[in-house]
Amino acid sequence: MNSTQLHRRDVMKAGALLAASAWGPVAIAKSTRDHSARIRDLIGRMTLPEKIGQMNQIAGGRQKALNSRLDEGMMNRVRRGEMGSFLHVAGAEPLRKLQKVAVEESRLGIPLLFAMDVIHGYRTILPVPLALAASWDPAMMEQAAALAAEEARAAGLHWTFTPMVDVARDARWGRVVEGAGEDAYLGSRMAEAQVRGIEGGDPSAPGRMLSCTKHFVGYGAVAGGRDYDSADLTDRALHEVYLPPFHAAIRAGTGSFMTAFNDVAGVPMTAHEDLVRGQLRGRWGYQGLIVSDWNAIRELMNHGVVATPAEAAALALRAGVDMDMASGTYIEHLAAAVAADATLLPLVDEAVGRILAVKARLGLFDDPYGFGDARRAAAPLARTKAREMATRSIVLLRNEGAVLPLKPGTKVALIGALADDASSAIGSWRARGRPEDAVTLRTALPQASYDPGTDPAAAARIAGAADVVLLAIGEDFDLSGEARSRSDITLPGKQQALVDAIRATGKPIVAILMNGRPLALEKALAGIPAVLETWFLGIESGPAIAEILTGKTSPAGRLPMGMPRVTGQLPMTYAHVPSGRPANPDLAIDSARYRDVDVGPLFPFGHGLSYSRFDYGALAIEQRGDAAVVSVAVTNAGERSAEEVVQLYVRDPVASVARPVRELRGFHRLSLRAGEQRTLRFTLTHAQLALWKAGKWVIEPGVFEVMVGSSSADIRARGRFAIAEGGEGTAPAAAIATVVSVS
Ligand code: GLC
């Protein structure tokens, strides 16, 4: 077969790929169906340089200087068809101009894809993702993603590199701020919610965008919490903990994936043919677009798996990476790789086919200028929504002696620089957010006497004159996020001295934590009766915290990630296996624990207090075919309306391999008036209890324990049921959502 015939056959294959199931398990959006013939024809007319151009994504600026590289030289590159996408660009007008050059001045007029990291808001900056996850409210997470997409699309963007779905159990890793914490089930619910919010089922629809689920896979498991380091994962951990949220995102219809920087057991994810082309595309049938992370294809040389950029290009393409983010390796070296190995050409056509299919799905061939909406872009910030989301993301960790809510007329001192740090309030990955848009806690509490705490003695004097001290401590925004791993996650700087000085005044203290990651605060919080976890809450940070402090709203957030006592406990998770000598508080008994620190986290996964209290009835478990329906009555036994996050955990106490002491398999955030009782029904399918073994999801017969409660460590009701017949699951157990009904 000569190269023309080979080329034609592969074009047909690429076209067939598009026509058949460009989106794998999700429905094909109408716009793709209309274009498959056109895409086939286009590929047939493209030269190899034009094809490779589509696979090249260029930074049109820098995060802090968007569009700054869009000069005439870059326009000429657009005219030559040397790129298929830009990132770090924004603005309806500049992007319309750029698109015009591509559509009207290049040979084939293929529209460009414009992308940005719109992670927790575009102009209206919302709580950081870890805070949003602390709401345990997927519907709210979906709203947050939808709001961000609406604003970003109005600014001319098509594609956001969101959701970040990396499960993480080591808070030394700075990027925990971008994710949904330590649990695969919670992470799966938040992943699907964000995809739904961004894409809404059809990213070409008004206010929607293309999502990008990242970072595939295992990035949250980097050794020592060191960003970019190796992730040495077992097959079971990979499938039971780190892959589920990616599967959930596919089922929700995510249009693209991004491969991770890290290697998994020595194979860089950017070149991981078995997990990308094998698992993601092959076994899961995913046919959306896959983009590398920034410069990651070129960095395959640093990993030491290739000797030249041309080899890096070939390896990444074989692995299934369609688009090269910012490294220039495809545009500069893929043609040489193809010349040396013609079997790469069909892979180029497949990759180009997927890129063009995304553009079709976004409606860019129908209307390349359809994105951008100056009127919507000029709309006011969505402050009401931002405040509600912030309030629901706050976690009350401790409230001894009911220091909170503050009694009316309480004389308050507000201490700590973070209380007045508008920039930290909007966190990292702030897109087009501006610190001046943020209302700080200091602004929200004008009646409080304020001191930044830089001089502990001066701060102590202010504190001494108050009834209650609000002490804002934690990290500034730039201590978490990408490339922000810390070896010691206690309070940075001189904050401990400030805490000690304020504690010495003897005044009741409310510690207000402002941070992007869980911190190791056993020492810092000793003797402090009330602790509020407020993360980085976005532009309405101050008013939201004030609503909780004054009792206008009862807190209901829950930790999406446990907080350690000391850094040395990390990595840690509630969902650990028991070991042969389970951790025992009694030091006289040798067990799986440290001798110099108490067992377990300072505050566990799922923990969060309320201004009310909730009673749980006994569990009722009814077996229905391949499911168990677990019912429980929950009563608001307090004096005020409040919300409870009812959590359901399971355990397989005897299995063919050691199983976690508990695993989250359902939750529901419930609002109850004082005295009100509702019954929750969790329909738990047997497939959600499967374990990964020998390449399959195995449902083993036997007895399973069910625990329902207010956190992973506050179980209020227990029950058991038996599975008589084993079987096999078809999806990662934690990726499967539990149906919850309330009556
Ligand atoms: C970064 C991050 C990734 C982000 C990309 C584009 O290095 O790893 O999450 O989407 O580059 O900014």
CSV table of N, CA and C in Angstrom, one decimal, residues 161-209:
chain,number,residue,atom,x,y,z
A,161,PHE,N,-9.3,24.3,31.6
A,161,PHE,CA,-8.6,23.1,32.1
A,161,PHE,C,-9.1,22.8,33.6
A,162,THR,N,-10.3,22.4,33.6
A,162,THR,CA,-11.1,22.1,34.8
A,162,THR,C,-12.1,21.0,34.5
A,163,PRO,N,-12.3,20.0,35.3
A,163,PRO,CA,-12.0,19.9,36.8
A,163,PRO,C,-10.7,19.2,37.0
A,164,MET,N,-10.0,19.6,38.1
A,164,MET,CA,-8.9,18.9,38.6
A,164,MET,C,-9.4,17.8,39.6
A,165,VAL,N,-9.2,16.6,39.3
A,165,VAL,CA,-9.9,15.5,40.1
A,165,VAL,C,-8.9,14.6,40.8
A,166,ASP,N,-7.7,15.1,41.0
A,166,ASP,CA,-6.7,14.3,41.6
A,166,ASP,C,-6.9,14.0,43.1
A,167,VAL,N,-7.2,12.7,43.4
A,167,VAL,CA,-7.4,12.4,44.9
A,167,VAL,C,-6.0,12.6,45.5
A,168,ALA,N,-6.0,13.2,46.7
A,168,ALA,CA,-4.7,13.4,47.4
A,168,ALA,C,-4.8,13.2,48.9
A,169,ARG,N,-3.8,12.5,49.4
A,169,ARG,CA,-3.8,12.1,50.9
A,169,ARG,C,-2.5,12.7,51.6
A,170,ASP,N,-1.9,13.6,50.9
A,170,ASP,CA,-0.7,14.2,51.5
A,170,ASP,C,-0.7,15.7,51.3
A,171,ALA,N,-1.1,16.4,52.4
A,171,ALA,CA,-1.3,17.9,52.3
A,171,ALA,C,0.0,18.6,52.2
A,172,ARG,N,1.2,17.9,52.1
A,172,ARG,CA,2.4,18.6,51.8
A,172,ARG,C,2.4,19.1,50.3
A,173,TRP,N,1.6,18.4,49.5
A,173,TRP,CA,1.4,18.7,48.1
A,173,TRP,C,0.5,19.9,48.0
A,174,GLY,N,1.1,21.0,47.4
A,174,GLY,CA,0.4,22.2,47.4
A,174,GLY,C,-0.9,22.2,46.5
A,175,ARG,N,-1.0,21.3,45.6
A,175,ARG,CA,-2.1,21.3,44.7
A,175,ARG,C,-3.4,20.7,45.3
A,176,VAL,N,-3.3,20.2,46.5
A,176,VAL,CA,-4.6,19.8,47.1
A,176,VAL,C,-5.6,20.9,47.1
A,177,VAL,N,-5.2,22.1,47.0
A,177,VAL,CA,-6.2,23.2,47.0
A,177,VAL,C,-7.1,23.2,45.8
A,178,GLU,N,-6.6,22.5,44.7
A,178,GLU,CA,-7.4,22.5,43.4
A,178,GLU,C,-8.3,21.4,43.3
A,179,GLY,N,-8.2,20.4,44.3
A,179,GLY,CA,-9.0,19.2,44.1
A,179,GLY,C,-10.1,19.1,45.1
A,180,ALA,N,-10.6,17.8,45.3
A,180,ALA,CA,-11.8,17.6,46.2
A,180,ALA,C,-11.4,16.7,47.3
A,181,GLY,N,-10.0,16.6,47.6
A,181,GLY,CA,-9.6,15.9,48.8
A,181,GLY,C,-9.2,14.5,48.7
A,182,GLU,N,-9.3,13.8,49.8
A,182,GLU,CA,-8.7,12.4,49.9
A,182,GLU,C,-9.5,11.3,49.5
A,183,ASP,N,-10.8,11.5,49.1
A,183,ASP,CA,-11.6,10.3,48.9
A,183,ASP,C,-12.1,10.2,47.5
A,184,ALA,N,-12.1,8.9,47.0
A,184,ALA,CA,-12.4,8.6,45.6
A,184,ALA,C,-13.9,8.8,45.3
A,185,TYR,N,-14.8,8.5,46.3
A,185,TYR,CA,-16.2,8.7,46.1
A,185,TYR,C,-16.6,10.1,46.1
A,186,LEU,N,-16.2,10.9,47.1
A,186,LEU,CA,-16.5,12.3,47.1
A,186,LEU,C,-15.9,13.0,45.9
A,187,GLY,N,-14.7,12.6,45.5
A,187,GLY,CA,-14.0,13.2,44.4
A,187,GLY,C,-14.8,12.9,43.1
A,188,SER,N,-15.3,11.7,43.0
A,188,SER,CA,-16.1,11.3,41.8
A,188,SER,C,-17.4,12.2,41.7
A,189,ARG,N,-18.0,12.4,42.8
A,189,ARG,CA,-19.2,13.3,42.8
A,189,ARG,C,-18.9,14.7,42.4
A,190,MET,N,-17.8,15.2,42.9
A,190,MET,CA,-17.4,16.6,42.6
A,190,MET,C,-16.9,16.7,41.1
A,191,ALA,N,-16.3,15.6,40.6
A,191,ALA,CA,-15.8,15.6,39.2
A,191,ALA,C,-17.0,15.7,38.3
A,192,GLU,N,-18.0,14.9,38.5
A,192,GLU,CA,-19.1,14.8,37.5
A,192,GLU,C,-19.9,16.1,37.6
A,193,ALA,N,-20.0,16.7,38.9
A,193,ALA,CA,-20.7,17.9,39.0
A,193,ALA,C,-20.1,19.1,38.3
A,194,GLN,N,-18.8,19.1,38.3
A,194,GLN,CA,-18.1,20.2,37.6
A,194,GLN,C,-18.2,20.0,36.1
A,195,VAL,N,-18.1,18.8,35.6
A,195,VAL,CA,-18.3,18.6,34.1
A,195,VAL,C,-19.7,19.0,33.7
A,196,ARG,N,-20.7,18.6,34.5
A,196,ARG,CA,-22.0,19.0,34.1
A,196,ARG,C,-22.2,20.5,34.1
A,197,GLY,N,-21.6,21.2,35.1
A,197,GLY,CA,-21.7,22.6,35.2
A,197,GLY,C,-21.0,23.3,34.0
A,198,ILE,N,-19.8,22.8,33.6
A,198,ILE,CA,-19.1,23.5,32.6
A,198,ILE,C,-19.7,23.2,31.2
A,199,GLU,N,-20.1,21.9,30.9
A,199,GLU,CA,-20.5,21.5,29.6
A,199,GLU,C,-22.0,21.5,29.4
A,200,GLY,N,-22.7,21.2,30.5
A,200,GLY,CA,-24.2,21.2,30.4
A,200,GLY,C,-24.7,20.2,29.3
A,201,GLY,N,-23.8,19.2,29.0
A,201,GLY,CA,-24.3,18.3,28.0
A,201,GLY,C,-23.9,18.7,26.6
A,202,ASP,N,-23.7,20.0,26.3
A,202,ASP,CA,-23.4,20.4,25.0
A,202,ASP,C,-22.6,21.7,25.1
A,203,PRO,N,-21.3,21.7,25.0
A,203,PRO,CA,-20.4,22.9,25.2
A,203,PRO,C,-20.6,23.9,24.2
A,204,SER,N,-21.4,23.6,23.1
A,204,SER,CA,-21.6,24.7,22.1
A,204,SER,C,-22.8,25.6,22.6
A,205,ALA,N,-23.5,25.1,23.6
A,205,ALA,CA,-24.7,25.9,24.1
A,205,ALA,C,-24.3,27.2,24.8
A,206,PRO,N,-25.1,28.2,24.8
A,206,PRO,CA,-24.8,29.5,25.4
A,206,PRO,C,-24.3,29.3,26.9
A,207,GLY,N,-23.2,29.9,27.2
A,207,GLY,CA,-22.8,29.9,28.6
A,207,GLY,C,-22.0,28.6,29.0
A,208,ARG,N,-21.8,27.8,28.0
A,208,ARG,CA,-21.1,26.5,28.3
A,208,ARG,C,-19.7,26.5,27.6
A,209,MET,N,-18.9,25.6,28.1
A,209,MET,CA,-17.5,25.4,27.5
A,209,MET,C,-17.1,24.0,27.4
